[in-house]
Amino acid sequence: MIHASVRIGENVIIGENVVIEENVVIGNRVTIGHNVIIKKDSMIGNDVNIGELTVLGKPTSSNKKMARKPLHSLDPLVIGNHVNIGCNSVIYRHVKLEEGVFVGDLTSIREKVVVGEDSIVGRNAIVETNTNIGKRVTIQTGCYITADMLIEDDVFIGPCCSSSNDKYMGMGNYKHQGPTIKKGAKIGNNATLLPAVTIGENAIVGAGSVITKDVPANKTVVGNPGRIIK
Amino acid sequence: MIHASVRIGENVIIGENVVIEENVVIGNRVTIGHNVIIKKDSMIGNDVNIGELTVLGKPTSSNKKMARKPLHSLDPLVIGNHVNIGCNSVIYRHVKLEEGVFVGDLTSIREKVVVGEDSIVGRNAIVETNTNIGKRVTIQTGCYITADMLIEDDVFIGPCCSSSNDKYMGMGNYKHQGPTIKKGAKIGNNATLLPAVTIGENAIVGAGSVITKDVPANKTVVGNPGRIIK
Amino acid sequence: MIHASVRIGENVIIGENVVIEENVVIGNRVTIGHNVIIKKDSMIGNDVNIGELTVLGKPTSSNKKMARKPLHSLDPLVIGNHVNIGCNSVIYRHVKLEEGVFVGDLTSIREKVVVGEDSIVGRNAIVETNTNIGKRVTIQTGCYITADMLIEDDVFIGPCCSSSNDKYMGMGNYKHQGPTIKKGAKIGNNATLLPAVTIGENAIVGAGSVITKDVPANKTVVGNPGRIIK
C-alpha cells in the first residue's frame, strides 16, 4: 500500500508487501526490501538501500512509569544519500542519518539522534534518544548507546559495549547524563561506561573494563574498576 | 487475513498485511501495526497498542539438544488493558502482560512468564521461560532475564544486565535456578548475576559487577567478584 | 509472491504474505511462517520449520568505512533437514545450517558460516562472518560470536558472552583473528574474550570473566583479568 501523496524518484525498486504512508518522499535509485514499512513524513535521499522487514519513522510511545514522555511534535526521519539500512530494524521519527551511514540488521535508533557521515551502527546495536554521533564513528554489533550521550568523530566502540545515563537508577527526577566519548577514542568489547564519564581524545578503554570516572586523553585504562596503565 | 472466528471490539485500527489467526479476541480501541501476526487463541484487552512486524502468541519449539522440551498444552497469551508493545518483537503463548505494561522493540518474552502492572521490558530485552516479574519493575534495554527467575515489585535493572540459571553449564539434568531479586533492589548496567543468587530488598549492585553470592538487603556491592562497600 | 522457478516438495505449509524469490528449492514437510522472505537460490531441506518475519539468504552489503567488502559471488544459503529457525531472524547467503540445528528468534548469522549438527544458536545471538561452529554446540541467548572464530564440538557458551577479533580496534589493515574455543570448553555468562585467545579443551571460563590470554585445557579461569583457580 503506497499512499497517493507519496513522491517517488526514478529507478526505485519496491519489494512486496511494502507500506508507505502519507507525505513520504523518496529519492532516485532507492531499493526498498519486502515487507518494509515507511511511516508518514519520512524523507529518503538518493541511492539508499533499505533491508527487508524494517520500520522507518516510528513515532514514540511510553507508559505511566517512564520518566521521558513522548514528544508531541517530532520532526520527520531524514535519511541522506548512499545510506544502507539492514533488515528487521526500527528507526524512529526525528532521526537524521547523514550521507554514507550504514545501519545493520536488528538495530534500533530512537528519536532526536544524529548519525554523522560514513558512520556505522552495527547489527543489534541500540541507540537511545537525544544522542549525537559524529562522523566516521564505528559502533560495533550489539552495543548499547544510552540517551543523552555525545560521541565525537572517529570514535571506535567495540562489540557489546554498554553505557548508562541515570546514576540514581530510576530513584527520581534527577538530570540524566550519558558518557562523552571524545574524538578518536577506542573502547574495547563489552566495556561498561557509567553515567556522565568522559573518555578523552584518543584514549583507549580495554575490553571488559568498567569505567567509573573520567579517562584522560591519550591514556589507556583497563580493569574493574578501570585503572590507567603504563 | 483475519480468521472468521476472530472477535474484534469497537474502534480497532488494523494495519496492512496483518494476520490474525483463529479464536483471537481483541478489545476496544486497539491499534495493530502493519504486518503484525497474532497467533491463535491470543486475548487482547482494551486500549492496547501493538507495533509493526511483531508476533504475538508464538508456540514453543526445540531441537534434540535442548534440555527443556516444548509444552504440549500452553495457555493462550493474555494482554491486559493499556499495554503498549513495540515493533519487531516476539511474545509467546502462555505469557500474561498485566495492565499498563510497556514492551519495547526487538524484545522477546518466552512462555510461562507474568509481567506485573505498569512494568517495563525495554527494547532488545529477552525474557526466558518460567520467570515472574512484579509490578512497577523496570527492565532496561538489552537485559537478559534468564529462566526460573523471580523479580519482585519495584526492582530496577539497568541496561544490558545478564543472568543465568545453569551452574553446570549444560553438563547434566540438574535443576536450573535463576536469581531472585527482592523488592526495590537496583542493578547497574552490564552487571552479571550467577545462578540462584538472591539480591536482597533495596540492595544496590554496581554497574559491571559480577555477583557470585547472595547480596544482603540494603547493601551495595561492586566489583568482580562483587564485594560489599561502606 | 512465489517466483515461478521455485521448487516446492510435498506437504509444505506456507503462511500469508510470504515472498520466495527465484531458484529457491524447498524440501518436504516444511512449514514457513507468515511474512517470511526467502531470497533467491536458497536451498531448504526436509522437515524444516521457519518462524514468522524471518529473512533467509540475505546478500551482504557495506559502506565506505568498512574493512571487509561484500563478496561478489557468495554461495547460496543451505539449510539441512530438521532445522528449526525462529521469528524475526536474518540469515545471510553462504551459510550452512547442518541437520538438526536450532536458531532462535531475533538472531542473525552472516555469510561464510557453518553451524554443525544439532547445535543451538540462541535467541538474539549474532554470528559474524567467516566463523565455524562445530556439532552439539550451545550458543546461548544474546551471545556475540565475532568473525574469524573457531568453535569446536560440544562447546557451551553462556548467555551474553562477547568476543572480538580486532586487537587494534579499527586502526589499520592488520589481520583479524577471533578466539578459538576447543572441544568441550564452557564459557560462563557475560564473559569477554579478547582477539585470538584460545580456550583449551574442557576448560571453564567463569561468568563475567575477561580473558586476555590463552586458557590451558581442563583449567578454570575467573576474574578480570582472568586468572586460573585451584
XYZ file of C-alpha atoms in Angstrom, chain C:
230
model
C 4.638 -13.915 -4.114
C 6.301 -17.179 -5.044
C 8.517 -16.982 -8.107
C 7.636 -19.381 -10.924
C 11.085 -21.033 -10.743
C 10.709 -22.140 -7.105
C 10.589 -25.902 -6.480
C 8.482 -26.994 -3.501
C 8.231 -30.526 -2.017
C 5.222 -32.336 -0.577
C 3.184 -31.295 2.424
C 4.678 -27.821 2.654
C 2.719 -25.206 4.620
C 3.254 -21.605 3.519
C 1.918 -18.670 5.573
C 0.407 -15.389 4.442
C 2.415 -12.598 2.779
C 5.382 -14.885 2.128
C 7.894 -13.929 -0.579
C 10.000 -16.666 -2.194
C 12.438 -15.452 -4.835
C 13.838 -17.223 -7.899
C 15.551 -20.606 -7.849
C 14.696 -21.448 -4.233
C 14.354 -25.178 -3.535
C 12.214 -26.364 -0.612
C 12.007 -29.983 0.649
C 9.100 -31.963 2.088
C 7.099 -31.233 5.228
C 8.459 -27.688 5.582
C 6.495 -25.037 7.494
C 7.047 -21.397 6.533
C 5.571 -18.745 8.841
C 3.688 -15.640 7.807
C 5.611 -12.749 6.243
C 8.789 -14.815 5.746
C 11.158 -13.782 2.956
C 13.326 -16.365 1.228
C 15.873 -14.711 -1.061
C 16.998 -16.229 -4.329
C 18.895 -19.536 -4.650
C 18.309 -20.666 -1.011
C 18.135 -24.446 -0.526
C 15.950 -25.797 2.278
C 15.854 -29.474 3.339
C 13.047 -31.635 4.719
C 11.140 -31.150 7.966
C 12.322 -27.571 8.399
C 10.365 -25.015 10.424
C 10.787 -21.285 9.726
C 9.281 -18.739 12.116
C 7.381 -15.618 11.120
C 9.007 -12.426 9.790
C 12.384 -14.052 9.114
C 14.682 -13.308 6.153
C 16.702 -16.174 4.665
C 19.540 -15.838 2.156
C 20.299 -12.119 2.523
C 23.232 -10.870 0.388
C 25.970 -8.776 2.051
C 26.369 -5.016 1.957
C 28.792 -2.380 3.334
C 29.705 1.309 3.407
C 32.918 3.245 2.677
C 34.356 2.805 6.169
C 34.038 -0.982 6.471
C 37.215 -3.053 6.269
C 35.525 -6.080 4.783
C 33.884 -5.501 1.420
C 30.969 -7.638 0.221
C 31.922 -10.756 -1.676
C 30.723 -10.764 -5.220
C 29.978 -14.431 -5.595
C 28.545 -15.944 -2.462
C 27.218 -19.489 -2.410
C 23.522 -19.953 -1.623
C 22.185 -20.483 1.890
C 21.840 -24.211 2.625
C 19.525 -25.414 5.397
C 19.683 -29.115 6.348
C 16.895 -31.445 7.435
C 15.111 -30.959 10.754
C 16.365 -27.399 11.212
C 14.233 -25.029 13.290
C 14.518 -21.250 12.803
C 12.811 -18.617 14.977
C 10.935 -15.415 14.205
C 12.385 -12.051 13.112
C 15.798 -13.552 12.298
C 18.180 -12.688 9.457
C 20.353 -15.387 7.896
C 22.704 -14.494 5.058
C 23.772 -16.242 1.856
C 26.685 -18.666 2.068
C 25.610 -20.041 5.447
C 25.241 -23.769 6.055
C 22.983 -24.963 8.846
C 23.521 -28.696 9.263
C 20.885 -31.253 10.267
C 19.001 -30.575 13.489
C 20.289 -27.046 14.086
C 18.112 -24.721 16.172
C 18.229 -20.963 15.581
C 16.254 -18.713 17.954
C 14.236 -15.557 17.400
C 15.888 -12.220 16.609
C 19.217 -13.816 15.646
C 21.479 -13.042 12.752
C 24.101 -15.216 11.064
C 26.445 -13.659 8.496
C 27.939 -15.189 5.338
C 30.655 -17.874 5.287
C 29.484 -19.581 8.485
C 28.827 -23.281 9.108
C 26.744 -24.394 12.112
C 27.275 -28.112 12.829
C 24.701 -30.828 13.527
C 22.308 -30.372 16.430
C 23.892 -27.093 17.546
C 21.880 -24.239 19.041
C 22.210 -20.536 18.192
C 20.102 -18.878 20.879
C 17.666 -16.010 20.639
C 19.170 -12.615 19.906
C 22.609 -14.185 19.288
C 24.659 -12.676 16.472
C 27.258 -14.625 14.487
C 29.722 -12.739 12.282
C 31.269 -13.849 9.006
C 33.931 -16.491 8.415
C 33.283 -18.421 11.646
C 32.942 -22.158 12.067
C 30.726 -23.698 14.731
C 31.014 -27.439 15.471
C 28.435 -30.079 16.346
C 26.307 -30.112 19.505
C 27.451 -26.600 20.413
C 25.218 -24.427 22.590
C 25.428 -20.684 21.962
C 23.024 -19.183 24.439
C 20.777 -16.165 24.172
C 22.356 -12.825 23.388
C 25.884 -14.093 22.603
C 28.084 -12.204 20.215
C 30.236 -14.540 18.118
C 32.782 -12.444 16.255
C 34.204 -13.031 12.774
C 37.155 -15.345 12.103
C 36.376 -17.535 15.114
C 36.570 -21.305 15.566
C 34.214 -23.111 17.946
C 34.792 -26.860 18.211
C 32.270 -29.603 19.023
C 30.389 -29.779 22.324
C 31.270 -26.247 23.419
C 28.844 -24.423 25.732
C 28.721 -20.614 25.633
C 26.503 -18.997 28.272
C 24.196 -16.049 27.691
C 25.513 -12.658 26.586
C 29.163 -13.657 26.047
C 31.149 -11.300 23.858
C 34.163 -11.913 21.643
C 36.272 -9.717 19.371
C 38.711 -10.128 16.521
C 40.439 -6.781 16.045
C 43.143 -6.029 18.579
C 43.920 -2.652 17.009
C 40.275 -1.581 17.094
C 39.911 -0.303 13.579
C 43.365 1.354 13.403
C 44.573 -0.375 10.274
C 44.658 -3.275 7.925
C 46.013 -5.839 10.374
C 44.835 -9.411 10.105
C 41.737 -10.011 12.201
C 41.575 -13.154 14.325
C 38.740 -14.170 16.654
C 39.092 -16.604 19.586
C 39.378 -20.376 19.268
C 37.279 -22.433 21.672
C 38.401 -26.063 21.835
C 36.204 -29.135 22.225
C 34.034 -29.308 25.326
C 35.021 -25.922 26.808
C 32.414 -23.985 28.772
C 32.088 -20.207 28.979
C 30.028 -18.542 31.720
C 27.520 -15.800 31.016
C 28.625 -12.308 30.029
C 32.296 -13.345 29.735
C 34.528 -11.278 27.442
C 37.016 -12.939 25.098
C 39.786 -10.851 23.527
C 41.007 -11.338 19.954
C 42.929 -14.523 19.102
C 42.812 -16.149 22.572
C 42.482 -19.940 22.713
C 40.258 -21.602 25.302
C 41.632 -25.141 25.787
C 39.706 -28.440 25.698
C 37.246 -28.793 28.547
C 38.437 -25.538 30.120
C 35.928 -23.464 32.087
C 35.648 -19.667 31.957
C 33.697 -18.132 34.839
C 30.754 -15.832 34.346
C 31.776 -12.205 33.850
C 35.468 -13.043 33.310
C 37.673 -11.104 30.899
C 40.001 -13.453 29.021
C 43.137 -11.663 27.828
C 45.370 -14.704 27.199
C 45.121 -18.404 26.390
C 43.411 -20.733 28.868
C 45.054 -24.190 29.161
C 42.977 -27.355 28.691
C 40.989 -28.521 31.733
C 41.688 -25.346 33.736
C 39.161 -22.952 35.251
C 39.684 -19.209 34.893
C 37.767 -16.417 36.632
C 38.027 -12.644 37.142
C 39.123 -9.501 35.333
C 41.686 -10.187 34.012
C 41.008 -13.920 34.128
C 43.259 -15.988 36.435
C 43.500 -19.766 36.863
C 41.971 -21.065 40.122
C 42.624 -24.199 42.280
